[in-house]
């Protein structure tokens, strides 16, 4: 079975540019989560969706961050405009409700 | 607010030297406690779920236990391939959110 697929694996861009991260969850999973991981703050939940509907976006740091899930097999996390402090590894995870999450291998984002 | 702490922050063991990692939590109604392993450059990989105090789960050299306030991940006779960061997370009955601890970086030296 294919796991959670994230793209790109690495992204390097200049401050002010728009960044779009993509995630394909495991087929059949109805919950999807976006996390950010840094050395200082560890793994932080940004937003999660249940049945394609955003349930809790209280972890989204600013209005510069937005996330969508247009269908059960695709989600995006967008940062516009990007800033150097957004540099981190961004993970997507999916699960069946209340079951353990399965994580992708992340997108390492560097904003110069 | 649900919180998870882990100790120690880092642990260095000799191959074969057994030890335990701690995960302390406060949560408003525990639905489940989860242990994950994370290798460098990879996403967390699920290991165990524990649901109630007294429960234990085992997998190879790892055994996870749960009390009402904490969980332990016991590593018996570790090997260098057990080197990784081990993360603990909790989920409450009142939301689907998973709250992660900061992790313990384990190094097992040959």
Tab-separated table of N, CA and C in Angstrom, chain B residues 3-93:
chain	number	residue	atom	x	y	z
B	3	UNK	N	-1.251	18.380	27.677
B	3	UNK	CA	0.194	18.574	27.603
B	3	UNK	C	0.921	17.244	27.695
B	4	UNK	N	2.059	17.185	27.016
B	4	UNK	CA	2.900	15.988	27.043
B	4	UNK	C	4.353	16.422	27.226
B	5	UNK	N	5.024	15.807	28.177
B	5	UNK	CA	6.465	16.016	28.351
B	5	UNK	C	7.167	14.668	28.270
B	6	UNK	N	8.406	14.706	27.815
B	6	UNK	CA	9.176	13.467	27.694
B	6	UNK	C	10.557	13.648	28.323
B	7	UNK	N	11.037	12.568	28.914
B	7	UNK	CA	12.383	12.592	29.487
B	7	UNK	C	13.040	11.225	29.334
B	8	UNK	N	14.375	11.202	29.222
B	8	UNK	CA	15.215	12.377	29.076
B	8	UNK	C	15.105	12.965	27.675
B	9	UNK	N	15.710	14.126	27.492
B	9	UNK	CA	15.708	14.749	26.163
B	9	UNK	C	16.556	13.929	25.208
B	10	UNK	N	17.657	13.394	25.717
B	10	UNK	CA	18.550	12.560	24.911
B	10	UNK	C	19.107	11.457	25.786
B	11	UNK	N	19.367	10.315	25.188
B	11	UNK	CA	19.847	9.150	25.926
B	11	UNK	C	20.839	8.397	25.056
B	12	UNK	N	21.980	8.131	25.649
B	12	UNK	CA	23.009	7.375	24.930
B	12	UNK	C	23.227	6.064	25.671
B	13	UNK	N	23.092	4.958	24.954
B	13	UNK	CA	23.236	3.627	25.552
B	13	UNK	C	24.271	2.825	24.800
B	14	UNK	N	24.902	1.913	25.498
B	14	UNK	CA	25.726	0.920	24.836
B	14	UNK	C	24.812	-0.201	24.335
B	15	UNK	N	25.192	-0.817	23.264
B	15	UNK	CA	24.429	-1.951	22.759
B	15	UNK	C	24.241	-2.976	23.871
B	16	UNK	N	22.988	-3.401	24.054
B	16	UNK	CA	22.691	-4.376	25.095
B	16	UNK	C	22.312	-3.788	26.439
B	17	UNK	N	22.468	-2.465	26.585
B	17	UNK	CA	22.177	-1.805	27.856
B	17	UNK	C	20.716	-1.370	27.882
B	18	UNK	N	19.893	-2.051	28.640
B	18	UNK	CA	18.458	-1.774	28.686
B	18	UNK	C	18.168	-0.468	29.424
B	19	UNK	N	17.073	0.193	29.049
B	19	UNK	CA	16.685	1.440	29.706
B	19	UNK	C	15.215	1.724	29.415
B	20	UNK	N	14.730	2.857	29.953
B	20	UNK	CA	13.344	3.256	29.753
B	20	UNK	C	13.248	4.731	29.419
B	21	UNK	N	12.289	5.051	28.563
B	21	UNK	CA	11.964	6.433	28.232
B	21	UNK	C	10.630	6.761	28.874
B	22	UNK	N	10.499	8.019	29.329
B	22	UNK	CA	9.291	8.422	30.033
B	22	UNK	C	8.470	9.417	29.229
B	23	UNK	N	7.153	9.276	29.319
B	23	UNK	CA	6.219	10.222	28.726
B	23	UNK	C	5.181	10.565	29.795
B	24	UNK	N	5.173	11.800	30.252
B	24	UNK	CA	4.196	12.252	31.239
B	24	UNK	C	3.154	13.115	30.549
B	25	UNK	N	1.892	12.947	30.938
B	25	UNK	CA	0.842	13.656	30.222
B	25	UNK	C	-0.236	14.176	31.156
B	26	UNK	N	-0.879	15.241	30.729
B	26	UNK	CA	-2.119	15.698	31.337
B	26	UNK	C	-3.110	15.881	30.189
B	27	UNK	N	-4.263	15.254	30.353
B	27	UNK	CA	-5.254	15.294	29.287
B	27	UNK	C	-6.637	15.192	29.911
B	28	UNK	N	-7.576	15.884	29.315
B	28	UNK	CA	-8.951	15.849	29.813
B	28	UNK	C	-9.673	14.660	29.206
B	29	UNK	N	-9.473	13.497	29.784
B	29	UNK	CA	-10.117	12.288	29.285
B	29	UNK	C	-9.296	11.637	28.192
B	30	UNK	N	-8.474	10.660	28.554
B	30	UNK	CA	-7.557	10.051	27.592
B	30	UNK	C	-8.310	9.077	26.692
B	31	UNK	N	-8.261	9.364	25.401
B	31	UNK	CA	-8.797	8.397	24.428
B	31	UNK	C	-7.716	7.385	24.071
B	32	UNK	N	-6.473	7.881	23.905
B	32	UNK	CA	-5.386	6.976	23.567
B	32	UNK	C	-4.042	7.657	23.712
B	33	UNK	N	-3.005	6.869	23.991
B	33	UNK	CA	-1.632	7.359	24.031
B	33	UNK	C	-0.856	6.583	22.980
B	34	UNK	N	-0.082	7.307	22.192
B	34	UNK	CA	0.570	6.723	21.022
B	34	UNK	C	2.075	6.920	21.131
B	35	UNK	N	2.829	5.897	20.760
B	35	UNK	CA	4.275	5.999	20.643
B	35	UNK	C	4.660	5.903	19.159
B	36	UNK	N	5.585	6.792	18.780
B	36	UNK	CA	6.095	6.816	17.419
B	36	UNK	C	7.616	6.797	17.465
B	37	UNK	N	8.204	6.295	16.407
B	37	UNK	CA	9.640	6.367	16.189
B	37	UNK	C	9.885	7.259	14.977
B	38	UNK	N	10.878	8.160	15.076
B	38	UNK	CA	11.208	9.010	13.937
B	38	UNK	C	12.689	8.921	13.625
B	39	UNK	N	12.999	8.530	12.397
B	39	UNK	CA	14.374	8.498	11.914
B	39	UNK	C	14.672	9.800	11.190
B	40	UNK	N	15.954	10.202	11.137
B	40	UNK	CA	16.304	11.466	10.478
B	40	UNK	C	15.805	11.513	9.038
B	41	UNK	N	15.179	12.629	8.674
B	41	UNK	CA	14.698	12.807	7.313
B	41	UNK	C	13.427	12.054	6.991
B	42	UNK	N	12.807	11.461	7.998
B	42	UNK	CA	11.583	10.677	7.789
B	42	UNK	C	10.457	11.198	8.675
B	43	UNK	N	9.229	10.809	8.336
B	43	UNK	CA	8.106	11.108	9.195
B	43	UNK	C	8.026	10.129	10.342
B	44	UNK	N	7.315	10.494	11.406
B	44	UNK	CA	7.126	9.563	12.516
B	44	UNK	C	6.458	8.279	12.058
B	45	UNK	N	6.923	7.167	12.624
B	45	UNK	CA	6.388	5.850	12.294
B	45	UNK	C	5.694	5.288	13.522
B	46	UNK	N	4.452	4.880	13.361
B	46	UNK	CA	3.656	4.404	14.487
B	46	UNK	C	4.222	3.123	15.082
B	47	UNK	N	4.262	3.084	16.441
B	47	UNK	CA	4.706	1.888	17.153
B	47	UNK	C	3.569	1.227	17.930
B	48	UNK	N	2.967	1.985	18.867
B	48	UNK	CA	1.971	1.413	19.788
B	48	UNK	C	0.856	2.411	20.066
B	49	UNK	N	-0.313	1.860	20.415
B	49	UNK	CA	-1.386	2.621	21.037
B	49	UNK	C	-1.738	1.951	22.360
B	50	UNK	N	-1.902	2.785	23.407
B	50	UNK	CA	-2.344	2.302	24.716
B	50	UNK	C	-3.601	3.078	25.087
B	51	UNK	N	-4.584	2.383	25.628
B	51	UNK	CA	-5.872	3.024	25.865
B	51	UNK	C	-6.224	3.192	27.332
B	52	UNK	N	-5.713	2.289	28.209
B	52	UNK	CA	-6.126	2.375	29.605
B	52	UNK	C	-4.971	1.987	30.515
B	53	UNK	N	-5.003	2.536	31.740
B	53	UNK	CA	-3.961	2.267	32.728
B	53	UNK	C	-3.824	0.767	32.955
B	54	UNK	N	-2.579	0.318	33.005
B	54	UNK	CA	-2.301	-1.095	33.188
B	54	UNK	C	-2.034	-1.841	31.895
B	55	UNK	N	-2.371	-1.216	30.791
B	55	UNK	CA	-2.193	-1.870	29.501
B	55	UNK	C	-0.718	-1.888	29.119
B	56	UNK	N	-0.291	-2.952	28.446
B	56	UNK	CA	1.074	-3.100	27.967
B	56	UNK	C	1.044	-3.602	26.531
B	57	UNK	N	1.997	-3.137	25.729
B	57	UNK	CA	2.151	-3.616	24.361
B	57	UNK	C	3.622	-3.903	24.120
B	58	UNK	N	3.912	-4.920	23.325
B	58	UNK	CA	5.301	-5.290	23.041
B	58	UNK	C	5.518	-5.468	21.560
B	59	UNK	N	6.733	-5.112	21.137
B	59	UNK	CA	7.147	-5.323	19.757
B	59	UNK	C	8.654	-5.448	19.739
B	60	UNK	N	9.108	-6.651	19.477
B	60	UNK	CA	10.551	-6.935	19.445
B	60	UNK	C	11.189	-6.501	20.768
B	61	UNK	N	12.117	-5.573	20.743
B	61	UNK	CA	12.834	-5.170	21.960
B	61	UNK	C	12.122	-4.061	22.734
B	62	UNK	N	10.974	-3.628	22.262
B	62	UNK	CA	10.247	-2.514	22.857
B	62	UNK	C	9.005	-2.998	23.600
B	63	UNK	N	8.783	-2.393	24.780
B	63	UNK	CA	7.545	-2.631	25.511
B	63	UNK	C	7.051	-1.305	26.055
B	64	UNK	N	5.780	-0.998	25.792
B	64	UNK	CA	5.170	0.241	26.265
B	64	UNK	C	4.171	-0.082	27.362
B	65	UNK	N	4.197	0.746	28.407
B	65	UNK	CA	3.268	0.587	29.522
B	65	UNK	C	2.589	1.920	29.789
B	66	UNK	N	1.440	1.849	30.484
B	66	UNK	CA	0.650	3.056	30.709
B	66	UNK	C	0.091	3.080	32.134
B	67	UNK	N	0.234	4.260	32.789
B	67	UNK	CA	-0.459	4.528	34.042
B	67	UNK	C	-1.376	5.720	33.805
B	68	UNK	N	-2.003	6.204	34.869
B	68	UNK	CA	-2.933	7.321	34.702
B	68	UNK	C	-2.227	8.645	34.446
B	69	UNK	N	-0.916	8.688	34.663
B	69	UNK	CA	-0.205	9.953	34.497
B	69	UNK	C	0.963	9.865	33.529
B	70	UNK	N	1.425	8.634	33.248
B	70	UNK	CA	2.605	8.534	32.410
B	70	UNK	C	2.658	7.202	31.663
B	71	UNK	N	3.548	7.197	30.680
B	71	UNK	CA	3.799	5.967	29.935
B	71	UNK	C	5.308	5.779	29.864
B	72	UNK	N	5.717	4.520	29.835
B	72	UNK	CA	7.126	4.202	29.684
B	72	UNK	C	7.322	3.364	28.434
B	73	UNK	N	8.426	3.640	27.756
B	73	UNK	CA	8.845	2.798	26.649
B	73	UNK	C	10.133	2.115	27.099
B	74	UNK	N	10.030	0.828	27.361
B	74	UNK	CA	11.174	0.054	27.836
B	74	UNK	C	11.890	-0.551	26.628
B	75	UNK	N	13.208	-0.387	26.612
B	75	UNK	CA	13.994	-0.942	25.512
B	75	UNK	C	14.946	-1.987	26.113
B	76	UNK	N	14.756	-3.212	25.707
B	76	UNK	CA	15.540	-4.320	26.255
B	76	UNK	C	16.637	-4.716	25.265
B	77	UNK	N	17.868	-4.749	25.787
B	77	UNK	CA	19.024	-5.138	24.968
B	77	UNK	C	19.026	-4.434	23.615
B	78	UNK	N	19.074	-3.101	23.622
B	78	UNK	CA	18.968	-2.358	22.358
B	78	UNK	C	20.130	-2.619	21.414
B	79	UNK	N	19.833	-2.413	20.132
B	79	UNK	CA	20.822	-2.525	19.075
B	79	UNK	C	21.004	-1.159	18.423
B	80	UNK	N	22.119	-0.952	17.716
B	80	UNK	CA	22.331	0.355	17.059
B	80	UNK	C	21.167	0.776	16.157
B	81	UNK	N	20.480	-0.165	15.538
B	81	UNK	CA	19.350	0.192	14.668
B	81	UNK	C	18.130	0.719	15.428
B	82	UNK	N	18.167	0.645	16.742
B	82	UNK	CA	17.104	1.248	17.552
B	82	UNK	C	17.329	2.749	17.753
B	83	UNK	N	18.451	3.254	17.305
B	83	UNK	CA	18.739	4.688	17.427
B	83	UNK	C	17.729	5.481	16.610
B	84	UNK	N	17.068	6.421	17.257
B	84	UNK	CA	16.017	7.228	16.623
B	84	UNK	C	15.502	8.203	17.671
B	85	UNK	N	14.589	9.074	17.248
B	85	UNK	CA	13.841	9.892	18.196
B	85	UNK	C	12.504	9.214	18.448
B	86	UNK	N	12.152	9.078	19.716
B	86	UNK	CA	10.887	8.431	20.094
B	86	UNK	C	9.922	9.503	20.604
B	87	UNK	N	8.777	9.564	19.962
B	87	UNK	CA	7.758	10.569	20.258
B	87	UNK	C	6.547	9.918	20.905
B	88	UNK	N	5.974	10.638	21.832
B	88	UNK	CA	4.761	10.219	22.518
B	88	UNK	C	3.673	11.241	22.190
B	89	UNK	N	2.443	10.786	22.022
B	89	UNK	CA	1.334	11.689	21.730
B	89	UNK	C	0.082	11.197	22.446
B	90	UNK	N	-0.795	12.142	22.791
B	90	UNK	CA	-2.065	11.772	23.417
B	90	UNK	C	-3.212	12.356	22.615
B	91	UNK	N	-4.337	11.676	22.710
B	91	UNK	CA	-5.570	12.156	22.120
B	91	UNK	C	-6.648	12.088	23.188
B	92	UNK	N	-7.415	13.162	23.322
B	92	UNK	CA	-8.474	13.182	24.333
B	92	UNK	C	-9.811	12.816	23.692
B	93	UNK	N	-10.759	12.524	24.556
B	93	UNK	CA	-12.115	12.226	24.087
B	93	UNK	C	-12.798	13.460	23.520
